[in-house]
């Protein structure tokens, strides 16, 4: 079941970490910081008064809603399972992500961020609406270097994009090569 969690006070350990940082205005939100997973860090001074809510489904999926104008902004943060994880685990996180996207109002400014563990490498013809033309890769590599599991992660990402009419923005602009 999806769990909705509201901002909680820091644990003693997190308070100590906050006191040792230069930016005393930052907040970390994670329902179980003892577990491996993800969190959202935001500047309390800049964003705090606009933050409406944070919902964390699990340690792989969370959503922060900010009262911006003229539209609210929803930031959905996701960490998809690596290629080697079971299909059952992948199905569950994508089910939860789809449910989150389905209940997020379409008339608001919606952003999905995180790591989908999906090697884009190149754009296939049927992906033109969801993938830009730019990728960060070596010239001699192509999609054939991906394993079946990696290709499965890639297909899950592009299917999600098609379903919800979103794009992979990191593929929309050119990146500089390593110097």
Short mmCIF file of N, CA and C in Angstrom, two decimals:
data_model
loop_
_atom_site.label_atom_id
_atom_site.label_comp_id
_atom_site.label_asym_id
_atom_site.label_seq_id
_atom_site.Cartn_x
_atom_site.Cartn_y
_atom_site.Cartn_z
N UNK A 1 0.84 -1.19 0.00
CA UNK A 1 0.00 0.00 0.00
C UNK A 1 0.88 1.24 0.00
N UNK A 2 0.40 2.25 -0.72
CA UNK A 2 1.13 3.51 -0.72
C UNK A 2 0.93 4.20 0.62
N UNK A 3 1.99 4.79 1.12
CA UNK A 3 1.92 5.49 2.40
C UNK A 3 2.13 6.96 2.14
N UNK A 4 1.33 7.79 2.77
CA UNK A 4 1.54 9.22 2.67
C UNK A 4 2.18 9.69 3.96
N UNK A 5 3.29 10.38 3.84
CA UNK A 5 4.02 10.84 5.01
C UNK A 5 4.19 12.34 4.94
N UNK A 6 3.99 13.00 6.04
CA UNK A 6 4.19 14.44 6.13
C UNK A 6 5.59 14.70 6.70
N UNK A 7 6.06 15.92 6.53
CA UNK A 7 7.38 16.29 7.02
C UNK A 7 7.51 15.99 8.51
N UNK A 8 8.54 15.28 8.85
CA UNK A 8 8.77 14.91 10.25
C UNK A 8 10.02 15.64 10.75
N UNK A 9 10.15 15.74 12.07
CA UNK A 9 11.34 16.35 12.64
C UNK A 9 12.54 15.47 12.37
N UNK A 10 13.71 16.09 12.34
CA UNK A 10 14.95 15.34 12.16
C UNK A 10 15.20 14.42 13.34
N UNK A 11 15.84 13.31 13.07
CA UNK A 11 16.32 12.47 14.17
C UNK A 11 17.53 13.17 14.78
N UNK A 12 18.00 12.70 15.92
CA UNK A 12 19.16 13.31 16.58
C UNK A 12 20.36 13.32 15.63
N UNK A 13 20.58 12.22 14.91
CA UNK A 13 21.72 12.15 13.98
C UNK A 13 21.60 13.19 12.89
N UNK A 14 20.42 13.36 12.31
CA UNK A 14 20.24 14.33 11.25
C UNK A 14 20.43 15.75 11.76
N UNK A 15 19.99 16.04 13.00
CA UNK A 15 20.19 17.36 13.56
C UNK A 15 21.68 17.65 13.67
N UNK A 16 22.46 16.66 14.09
CA UNK A 16 23.90 16.84 14.20
C UNK A 16 24.51 17.11 12.84
N UNK A 17 24.06 16.38 11.82
CA UNK A 17 24.57 16.59 10.47
C UNK A 17 24.21 17.99 9.99
N UNK A 18 23.00 18.43 10.25
CA UNK A 18 22.56 19.75 9.82
C UNK A 18 23.42 20.84 10.47
N UNK A 19 23.74 20.67 11.75
CA UNK A 19 24.51 21.67 12.46
C UNK A 19 25.93 21.77 11.91
N UNK A 20 26.43 20.71 11.31
CA UNK A 20 27.79 20.71 10.78
C UNK A 20 27.88 21.15 9.33
N UNK A 21 26.78 21.59 8.73
CA UNK A 21 26.81 22.05 7.34
C UNK A 21 26.90 23.55 7.30
N UNK A 22 27.41 24.06 6.17
CA UNK A 22 27.49 25.51 5.98
C UNK A 22 26.10 26.10 5.80
N UNK A 23 25.21 25.37 5.11
CA UNK A 23 23.88 25.86 4.80
C UNK A 23 22.90 25.37 5.87
N UNK A 24 22.66 26.19 6.85
CA UNK A 24 21.77 25.81 7.95
C UNK A 24 20.30 25.93 7.57
N UNK A 25 20.02 26.27 6.31
CA UNK A 25 18.64 26.42 5.87
C UNK A 25 18.14 25.19 5.11
N UNK A 26 19.02 24.21 4.88
CA UNK A 26 18.63 23.04 4.11
C UNK A 26 17.85 22.06 4.97
N UNK A 27 16.92 21.37 4.34
CA UNK A 27 16.15 20.32 5.00
C UNK A 27 16.30 19.04 4.18
N UNK A 28 16.40 17.93 4.87
CA UNK A 28 16.42 16.61 4.24
C UNK A 28 15.14 15.92 4.62
N UNK A 29 14.47 15.35 3.63
CA UNK A 29 13.27 14.60 3.91
C UNK A 29 13.45 13.18 3.42
N UNK A 30 13.30 12.21 4.31
CA UNK A 30 13.32 10.80 3.98
C UNK A 30 12.68 10.07 5.15
N UNK A 31 11.68 9.20 4.86
CA UNK A 31 10.96 8.54 5.95
C UNK A 31 11.81 7.56 6.72
N UNK A 32 12.87 7.05 6.11
CA UNK A 32 13.69 6.08 6.80
C UNK A 32 15.14 6.25 6.37
N UNK A 33 15.78 7.25 6.94
CA UNK A 33 17.15 7.57 6.55
C UNK A 33 18.13 6.46 6.87
N UNK A 34 17.73 5.50 7.72
CA UNK A 34 18.62 4.39 8.06
C UNK A 34 18.69 3.38 6.92
N UNK A 35 17.71 3.36 6.05
CA UNK A 35 17.67 2.45 4.91
C UNK A 35 18.35 3.10 3.71
N UNK A 36 18.85 2.27 2.80
CA UNK A 36 19.35 2.81 1.54
C UNK A 36 18.15 3.36 0.78
N UNK A 37 18.33 4.42 0.11
CA UNK A 37 17.22 5.00 -0.62
C UNK A 37 17.52 6.41 -1.03
N UNK A 38 16.48 7.20 -1.13
CA UNK A 38 16.61 8.54 -1.64
C UNK A 38 15.93 9.52 -0.71
N UNK A 39 16.13 10.76 -0.97
CA UNK A 39 15.49 11.81 -0.20
C UNK A 39 15.42 13.06 -1.05
N UNK A 40 14.78 14.07 -0.52
CA UNK A 40 14.74 15.37 -1.17
C UNK A 40 15.40 16.36 -0.23
N UNK A 41 16.36 17.09 -0.74
CA UNK A 41 16.99 18.15 0.02
C UNK A 41 16.55 19.46 -0.61
N UNK A 42 16.07 20.38 0.21
CA UNK A 42 15.64 21.67 -0.31
C UNK A 42 16.02 22.78 0.65
N UNK A 43 16.11 23.97 0.12
CA UNK A 43 16.46 25.14 0.91
C UNK A 43 15.22 25.62 1.64
N UNK A 44 15.22 25.48 2.95
CA UNK A 44 14.07 25.83 3.78
C UNK A 44 13.71 27.31 3.62
N UNK A 45 14.72 28.17 3.52
CA UNK A 45 14.47 29.61 3.41
C UNK A 45 13.80 29.96 2.07
N UNK A 46 14.26 29.34 0.98
CA UNK A 46 13.74 29.65 -0.34
C UNK A 46 12.46 28.90 -0.68
N UNK A 47 12.37 27.64 -0.29
CA UNK A 47 11.25 26.79 -0.71
C UNK A 47 10.27 26.50 0.42
N UNK A 48 10.76 26.48 1.65
CA UNK A 48 9.96 26.04 2.79
C UNK A 48 8.59 26.66 2.90
N UNK A 49 8.49 27.96 2.70
CA UNK A 49 7.18 28.60 2.86
C UNK A 49 6.22 28.27 1.72
N UNK A 50 6.74 27.74 0.61
CA UNK A 50 5.91 27.38 -0.53
C UNK A 50 5.59 25.89 -0.57
N UNK A 51 6.34 25.09 0.21
CA UNK A 51 6.15 23.64 0.20
C UNK A 51 4.76 23.32 0.74
N UNK A 52 4.00 22.59 -0.06
CA UNK A 52 2.67 22.19 0.37
C UNK A 52 2.71 20.85 1.08
N UNK A 53 3.35 19.86 0.43
CA UNK A 53 3.43 18.54 1.04
C UNK A 53 4.52 17.72 0.39
N UNK A 54 4.94 16.70 1.12
CA UNK A 54 5.85 15.69 0.59
C UNK A 54 5.21 14.34 0.88
N UNK A 55 5.07 13.53 -0.17
CA UNK A 55 4.56 12.17 -0.02
C UNK A 55 5.69 11.23 -0.41
N UNK A 56 6.00 10.31 0.46
CA UNK A 56 7.01 9.31 0.13
C UNK A 56 6.34 7.95 0.15
N UNK A 57 6.31 7.31 -1.02
CA UNK A 57 5.71 5.99 -1.15
C UNK A 57 6.60 4.93 -0.53
N UNK A 58 7.90 5.03 -0.81
CA UNK A 58 8.89 4.10 -0.29
C UNK A 58 10.26 4.74 -0.49
N UNK A 59 11.33 3.97 -0.33
CA UNK A 59 12.66 4.55 -0.50
C UNK A 59 13.09 4.68 -1.95
N UNK A 60 12.17 4.46 -2.88
CA UNK A 60 12.46 4.64 -4.29
C UNK A 60 11.56 5.68 -4.97
N UNK A 61 10.56 6.18 -4.26
CA UNK A 61 9.59 7.07 -4.90
C UNK A 61 9.04 8.09 -3.92
N UNK A 62 9.10 9.36 -4.31
CA UNK A 62 8.51 10.41 -3.50
C UNK A 62 8.08 11.58 -4.38
N UNK A 63 7.18 12.38 -3.85
CA UNK A 63 6.67 13.54 -4.59
C UNK A 63 6.60 14.74 -3.65
N UNK A 64 7.10 15.87 -4.13
CA UNK A 64 7.03 17.11 -3.38
C UNK A 64 6.17 18.08 -4.18
N UNK A 65 5.18 18.70 -3.53
CA UNK A 65 4.33 19.69 -4.18
C UNK A 65 4.69 21.06 -3.61
N UNK A 66 4.93 22.00 -4.53
CA UNK A 66 5.31 23.36 -4.15
C UNK A 66 4.25 24.32 -4.69
N UNK A 67 3.81 25.24 -3.85
CA UNK A 67 2.82 26.24 -4.25
C UNK A 67 3.50 27.36 -5.04
N UNK A 68 3.70 27.13 -6.32
CA UNK A 68 4.26 28.15 -7.20
C UNK A 68 3.14 28.78 -7.99
N UNK A 69 3.39 29.92 -8.59
CA UNK A 69 2.36 30.58 -9.40
C UNK A 69 2.86 30.73 -10.82
N UNK A 70 2.01 30.64 -11.79
CA UNK A 70 0.57 30.50 -11.69
C UNK A 70 0.09 29.07 -11.44
N UNK A 71 0.99 28.09 -11.52
CA UNK A 71 0.62 26.69 -11.32
C UNK A 71 1.44 26.08 -10.19
N UNK A 72 0.86 25.12 -9.49
CA UNK A 72 1.64 24.35 -8.52
C UNK A 72 2.67 23.53 -9.28
N UNK A 73 3.78 23.25 -8.62
CA UNK A 73 4.83 22.41 -9.20
C UNK A 73 4.92 21.12 -8.40
N UNK A 74 4.90 20.00 -9.11
CA UNK A 74 5.06 18.68 -8.50
C UNK A 74 6.39 18.12 -8.98
N UNK A 75 7.24 17.75 -8.02
CA UNK A 75 8.51 17.12 -8.35
C UNK A 75 8.42 15.68 -7.87
N UNK A 76 8.45 14.77 -8.82
CA UNK A 76 8.37 13.35 -8.52
C UNK A 76 9.79 12.80 -8.65
N UNK A 77 10.30 12.25 -7.58
CA UNK A 77 11.67 11.73 -7.54
C UNK A 77 11.59 10.21 -7.50
N UNK A 78 12.34 9.57 -8.40
CA UNK A 78 12.27 8.11 -8.49
C UNK A 78 13.67 7.53 -8.65
N UNK A 79 13.88 6.38 -8.06
CA UNK A 79 15.10 5.62 -8.25
C UNK A 79 14.68 4.21 -8.65
N UNK A 80 14.68 3.96 -9.95
CA UNK A 80 14.25 2.67 -10.47
C UNK A 80 15.29 1.60 -10.17
N UNK A 81 14.85 0.35 -10.05
CA UNK A 81 15.79 -0.74 -9.77
C UNK A 81 16.81 -0.94 -10.90
N UNK A 82 17.98 -1.40 -10.53
CA UNK A 82 19.02 -1.72 -11.50
C UNK A 82 18.59 -2.89 -12.38
N UNK A 83 19.26 -3.05 -13.48
CA UNK A 83 18.92 -4.09 -14.45
C UNK A 83 18.89 -5.48 -13.84
N UNK A 84 19.74 -5.75 -12.89
CA UNK A 84 19.83 -7.08 -12.31
C UNK A 84 18.74 -7.44 -11.31
N UNK A 85 17.90 -6.48 -10.95
CA UNK A 85 16.83 -6.76 -9.97
C UNK A 85 15.71 -7.55 -10.63
N UNK A 86 14.88 -8.18 -9.83
CA UNK A 86 13.83 -9.05 -10.34
C UNK A 86 12.73 -8.26 -11.06
N UNK A 87 12.06 -8.94 -11.96
CA UNK A 87 10.94 -8.35 -12.68
C UNK A 87 9.85 -7.93 -11.70
N UNK A 88 9.65 -8.70 -10.66
CA UNK A 88 8.63 -8.39 -9.66
C UNK A 88 8.90 -7.03 -9.01
N UNK A 89 10.14 -6.78 -8.64
CA UNK A 89 10.51 -5.51 -8.01
C UNK A 89 10.33 -4.37 -9.00
N UNK A 90 10.76 -4.57 -10.24
CA UNK A 90 10.60 -3.54 -11.27
C UNK A 90 9.13 -3.24 -11.53
N UNK A 91 8.33 -4.30 -11.65
CA UNK A 91 6.89 -4.11 -11.89
C UNK A 91 6.25 -3.29 -10.77
N UNK A 92 6.64 -3.55 -9.54
CA UNK A 92 6.05 -2.85 -8.40
C UNK A 92 6.40 -1.37 -8.40
N UNK A 93 7.66 -1.02 -8.64
CA UNK A 93 8.03 0.40 -8.62
C UNK A 93 7.36 1.14 -9.79
N UNK A 94 7.27 0.51 -10.95
CA UNK A 94 6.59 1.17 -12.08
C UNK A 94 5.08 1.24 -11.85
N UNK A 95 4.50 0.27 -11.16
CA UNK A 95 3.09 0.35 -10.81
C UNK A 95 2.86 1.54 -9.89
N UNK A 96 3.72 1.69 -8.88
CA UNK A 96 3.61 2.80 -7.95
C UNK A 96 3.85 4.15 -8.64
N UNK A 97 4.84 4.20 -9.53
CA UNK A 97 5.13 5.43 -10.25
C UNK A 97 3.95 5.81 -11.15
N UNK A 98 3.40 4.84 -11.87
CA UNK A 98 2.23 5.11 -12.71
C UNK A 98 1.05 5.60 -11.87
N UNK A 99 0.83 5.00 -10.72
CA UNK A 99 -0.26 5.43 -9.83
C UNK A 99 -0.04 6.87 -9.36
N UNK A 100 1.20 7.20 -9.02
CA UNK A 100 1.53 8.57 -8.61
C UNK A 100 1.27 9.55 -9.75
N UNK A 101 1.71 9.21 -10.94
CA UNK A 101 1.50 10.08 -12.10
C UNK A 101 0.02 10.20 -12.44
N UNK A 102 -0.73 9.12 -12.31
CA UNK A 102 -2.16 9.15 -12.62
C UNK A 102 -2.92 10.08 -11.68
N UNK A 103 -2.50 10.14 -10.41
CA UNK A 103 -3.23 10.99 -9.46
C UNK A 103 -2.67 12.42 -9.38
N UNK A 104 -1.58 12.68 -10.09
CA UNK A 104 -1.00 14.04 -10.11
C UNK A 104 -1.75 14.87 -11.15
N UNK A 105 -2.31 16.02 -10.76
CA UNK A 105 -3.08 16.83 -11.71
C UNK A 105 -2.27 17.21 -12.95
N UNK A 106 -2.85 16.98 -14.11
CA UNK A 106 -2.16 17.24 -15.37
C UNK A 106 -2.03 18.73 -15.67
N UNK A 107 -2.88 19.55 -15.07
CA UNK A 107 -2.86 20.99 -15.33
C UNK A 107 -1.82 21.72 -14.47
N UNK A 108 -1.02 21.00 -13.72
CA UNK A 108 0.04 21.60 -12.92
C UNK A 108 1.39 21.36 -13.60
N UNK A 109 2.41 22.03 -13.13
CA UNK A 109 3.76 21.85 -13.67
C UNK A 109 4.37 20.62 -13.02
N UNK A 110 4.55 19.57 -13.80
CA UNK A 110 5.00 18.28 -13.26
C UNK A 110 6.39 17.93 -13.79
N UNK A 111 7.27 17.56 -12.89
CA UNK A 111 8.64 17.17 -13.22
C UNK A 111 8.94 15.82 -12.60
N UNK A 112 9.58 14.96 -13.38
CA UNK A 112 10.00 13.66 -12.87
C UNK A 112 11.53 13.69 -12.89
N UNK A 113 12.13 13.41 -11.76
CA UNK A 113 13.59 13.43 -11.65
C UNK A 113 14.06 12.13 -11.03
N UNK A 114 15.31 11.82 -11.23
CA UNK A 114 15.86 10.65 -10.58
C UNK A 114 16.70 9.82 -11.50
N UNK A 115 16.81 8.56 -11.16
CA UNK A 115 17.64 7.62 -11.91
C UNK A 115 16.77 6.44 -12.32
N UNK A 116 16.58 6.28 -13.61
CA UNK A 116 15.77 5.19 -14.13
C UNK A 116 16.60 3.96 -14.48
N UNK A 117 17.93 4.07 -14.30
CA UNK A 117 18.82 2.97 -14.63
C UNK A 117 18.52 2.39 -16.01
N UNK A 118 18.33 3.30 -16.96
CA UNK A 118 17.98 2.92 -18.33
C UNK A 118 19.02 3.52 -19.28
N UNK A 119 19.79 2.70 -19.91
CA UNK A 119 20.78 3.19 -20.86
C UNK A 119 20.09 3.65 -22.14
N UNK A 120 20.11 4.94 -22.38
CA UNK A 120 19.44 5.47 -23.57
C UNK A 120 20.30 5.20 -24.81
N UNK A 121 21.54 5.61 -24.80
CA UNK A 121 22.55 5.38 -25.84
C UNK A 121 22.15 5.92 -27.20
N UNK A 122 21.02 5.50 -27.75
CA UNK A 122 20.57 6.02 -29.04
C UNK A 122 19.06 6.03 -29.08
N UNK A 123 18.51 6.81 -30.02
CA UNK A 123 17.06 6.91 -30.16
C UNK A 123 16.60 6.01 -31.30
N UNK A 124 15.64 5.15 -30.98
CA UNK A 124 15.04 4.29 -32.00
C UNK A 124 13.90 5.06 -32.67
N UNK A 125 13.53 4.69 -33.90
CA UNK A 125 12.52 5.46 -34.64
C UNK A 125 11.20 5.70 -33.88
N UNK A 126 10.70 4.71 -33.16
CA UNK A 126 9.42 4.86 -32.45
C UNK A 126 9.53 5.70 -31.17
N UNK A 127 10.75 6.15 -30.84
CA UNK A 127 10.97 6.92 -29.62
C UNK A 127 11.13 8.43 -29.86
N UNK A 128 10.92 8.87 -31.08
CA UNK A 128 11.15 10.29 -31.43
C UNK A 128 10.34 11.26 -30.58
N UNK A 129 9.15 10.88 -30.14
CA UNK A 129 8.31 11.79 -29.35
C UNK A 129 8.75 11.90 -27.89
N UNK A 130 9.53 10.95 -27.41
CA UNK A 130 9.91 10.97 -25.99
C UNK A 130 11.41 11.14 -25.75
N UNK A 131 12.23 10.94 -26.77
CA UNK A 131 13.68 11.09 -26.61
C UNK A 131 14.19 12.13 -27.60
N UNK A 132 15.03 13.03 -27.10
CA UNK A 132 15.69 13.98 -27.98
C UNK A 132 16.78 13.29 -28.77
N UNK A 133 17.52 14.06 -29.52
CA UNK A 133 18.56 13.48 -30.38
C UNK A 133 19.92 13.40 -29.70
N UNK A 134 20.05 13.98 -28.51
CA UNK A 134 21.36 14.04 -27.86
C UNK A 134 21.50 13.02 -26.74
N UNK A 135 22.65 12.37 -26.71
CA UNK A 135 22.99 11.43 -25.67
C UNK A 135 24.44 11.64 -25.29
N UNK A 136 24.80 11.24 -24.09
CA UNK A 136 26.20 11.31 -23.69
C UNK A 136 26.76 9.91 -23.79
N UNK A 137 27.52 9.65 -24.87
CA UNK A 137 28.08 8.32 -25.10
C UNK A 137 29.28 8.42 -26.00
N UNK A 138 30.04 7.36 -26.02
CA UNK A 138 31.17 7.28 -26.94
C UNK A 138 30.62 7.06 -28.35
N UNK A 139 31.26 7.62 -29.34
CA UNK A 139 30.80 7.52 -30.72
C UNK A 139 30.67 6.07 -31.20
N UNK A 140 31.52 5.19 -30.72
CA UNK A 140 31.55 3.81 -31.23
C UNK A 140 30.53 2.89 -30.54
N UNK A 141 29.74 3.41 -29.58
CA UNK A 141 28.79 2.54 -28.88
C UNK A 141 27.40 2.65 -29.50
N UNK A 142 26.66 1.56 -29.40
CA UNK A 142 25.27 1.58 -29.84
C UNK A 142 24.43 0.72 -28.89
N UNK A 143 23.17 0.68 -29.14
CA UNK A 143 22.23 0.01 -28.24
C UNK A 143 22.51 -1.48 -28.08
N UNK A 144 23.24 -2.06 -29.00
CA UNK A 144 23.54 -3.49 -28.95
C UNK A 144 24.46 -3.88 -27.79
N UNK A 145 25.08 -2.91 -27.13
CA UNK A 145 25.95 -3.25 -25.99
C UNK A 145 25.15 -3.52 -24.72
N UNK A 146 23.86 -3.18 -24.72
CA UNK A 146 23.02 -3.36 -23.53
C UNK A 146 22.58 -4.81 -23.38
N UNK A 147 22.54 -5.27 -22.14
CA UNK A 147 22.04 -6.61 -21.85
C UNK A 147 20.51 -6.63 -22.00
N UNK A 148 19.91 -7.83 -21.97
CA UNK A 148 18.45 -7.94 -22.02
C UNK A 148 17.80 -7.18 -20.87
N UNK A 149 18.38 -7.28 -19.69
CA UNK A 149 17.85 -6.59 -18.51
C UNK A 149 17.95 -5.08 -18.66
N UNK A 150 19.06 -4.60 -19.21
CA UNK A 150 19.22 -3.17 -19.43
C UNK A 150 18.23 -2.67 -20.49
N UNK A 151 18.04 -3.46 -21.53
CA UNK A 151 17.06 -3.10 -22.56
C UNK A 151 15.65 -3.06 -21.97
N UNK A 152 15.37 -3.97 -21.03
CA UNK A 152 14.07 -3.99 -20.36
C UNK A 152 13.86 -2.70 -19.57
N UNK A 153 14.87 -2.23 -18.85
CA UNK A 153 14.76 -0.97 -18.11
C UNK A 153 14.52 0.19 -19.07
N UNK A 154 15.22 0.18 -20.18
CA UNK A 154 15.08 1.23 -21.19
C UNK A 154 13.66 1.23 -21.76
N UNK A 155 13.14 0.05 -22.07
CA UNK A 155 11.77 -0.07 -22.59
C UNK A 155 10.75 0.41 -21.57
N UNK A 156 10.96 0.09 -20.31
CA UNK A 156 10.04 0.56 -19.26
C UNK A 156 10.00 2.08 -19.22
N UNK A 157 11.18 2.72 -19.31
CA UNK A 157 11.24 4.18 -19.28
C UNK A 157 10.52 4.79 -20.48
N UNK A 158 10.82 4.31 -21.68
CA UNK A 158 10.18 4.90 -22.86
C UNK A 158 8.68 4.64 -22.88
N UNK A 159 8.24 3.48 -22.40
CA UNK A 159 6.80 3.20 -22.30
C UNK A 159 6.12 4.16 -21.32
N UNK A 160 6.77 4.40 -20.18
CA UNK A 160 6.25 5.36 -19.20
C UNK A 160 6.11 6.74 -19.85
N UNK A 161 7.12 7.16 -20.59
CA UNK A 161 7.09 8.46 -21.26
C UNK A 161 5.95 8.54 -22.27
N UNK A 162 5.78 7.51 -23.09
CA UNK A 162 4.67 7.48 -24.05
C UNK A 162 3.32 7.53 -23.35
N UNK A 163 3.16 6.74 -22.30
CA UNK A 163 1.89 6.66 -21.58
C UNK A 163 1.50 8.00 -20.97
N UNK A 164 2.46 8.69 -20.38
CA UNK A 164 2.16 9.93 -19.65
C UNK A 164 2.51 11.19 -20.43
N UNK A 165 2.90 11.01 -21.70
CA UNK A 165 3.22 12.13 -22.58
C UNK A 165 4.27 13.06 -21.97
N UNK A 166 5.37 12.45 -21.54
CA UNK A 166 6.51 13.20 -21.01
C UNK A 166 7.75 12.84 -21.83
N UNK A 167 8.77 13.67 -21.72
CA UNK A 167 10.01 13.43 -22.47
C UNK A 167 11.17 13.24 -21.51
N UNK A 168 12.22 12.61 -22.00
CA UNK A 168 13.47 12.51 -21.28
C UNK A 168 14.25 13.77 -21.62
N UNK A 169 14.23 14.74 -20.72
CA UNK A 169 14.80 16.05 -21.03
C UNK A 169 16.32 16.03 -21.16
N UNK A 170 16.99 15.07 -20.52
CA UNK A 170 18.45 15.02 -20.64
C UNK A 170 18.88 14.67 -22.06
N UNK A 171 17.98 14.14 -22.87
CA UNK A 171 18.29 13.83 -24.26
C UNK A 171 17.88 14.96 -25.20
N UNK A 172 17.39 16.07 -24.64
CA UNK A 172 16.90 17.18 -25.46
C UNK A 172 17.97 18.22 -25.75
N UNK A 173 19.11 18.14 -25.06
CA UNK A 173 20.16 19.14 -25.30
C UNK A 173 21.52 18.44 -25.37
N UNK A 174 22.44 19.09 -26.06
CA UNK A 174 23.77 18.52 -26.26
C UNK A 174 24.61 18.67 -24.99
N UNK A 175 25.39 17.63 -24.70
CA UNK A 175 26.29 17.63 -23.55
C UNK A 175 27.73 17.75 -24.02
N UNK A 176 28.55 18.36 -23.20
CA UNK A 176 29.97 18.45 -23.54
C UNK A 176 30.66 17.14 -23.23
N UNK A 177 31.57 16.73 -24.07
CA UNK A 177 32.35 15.52 -23.86
C UNK A 177 33.36 15.77 -22.74
N UNK A 178 33.80 14.69 -22.07
CA UNK A 178 34.85 14.81 -21.05
C UNK A 178 36.11 15.40 -21.66
N UNK A 179 36.75 16.24 -20.90
CA UNK A 179 37.98 16.88 -21.39
C UNK A 179 39.17 16.13 -20.86
#
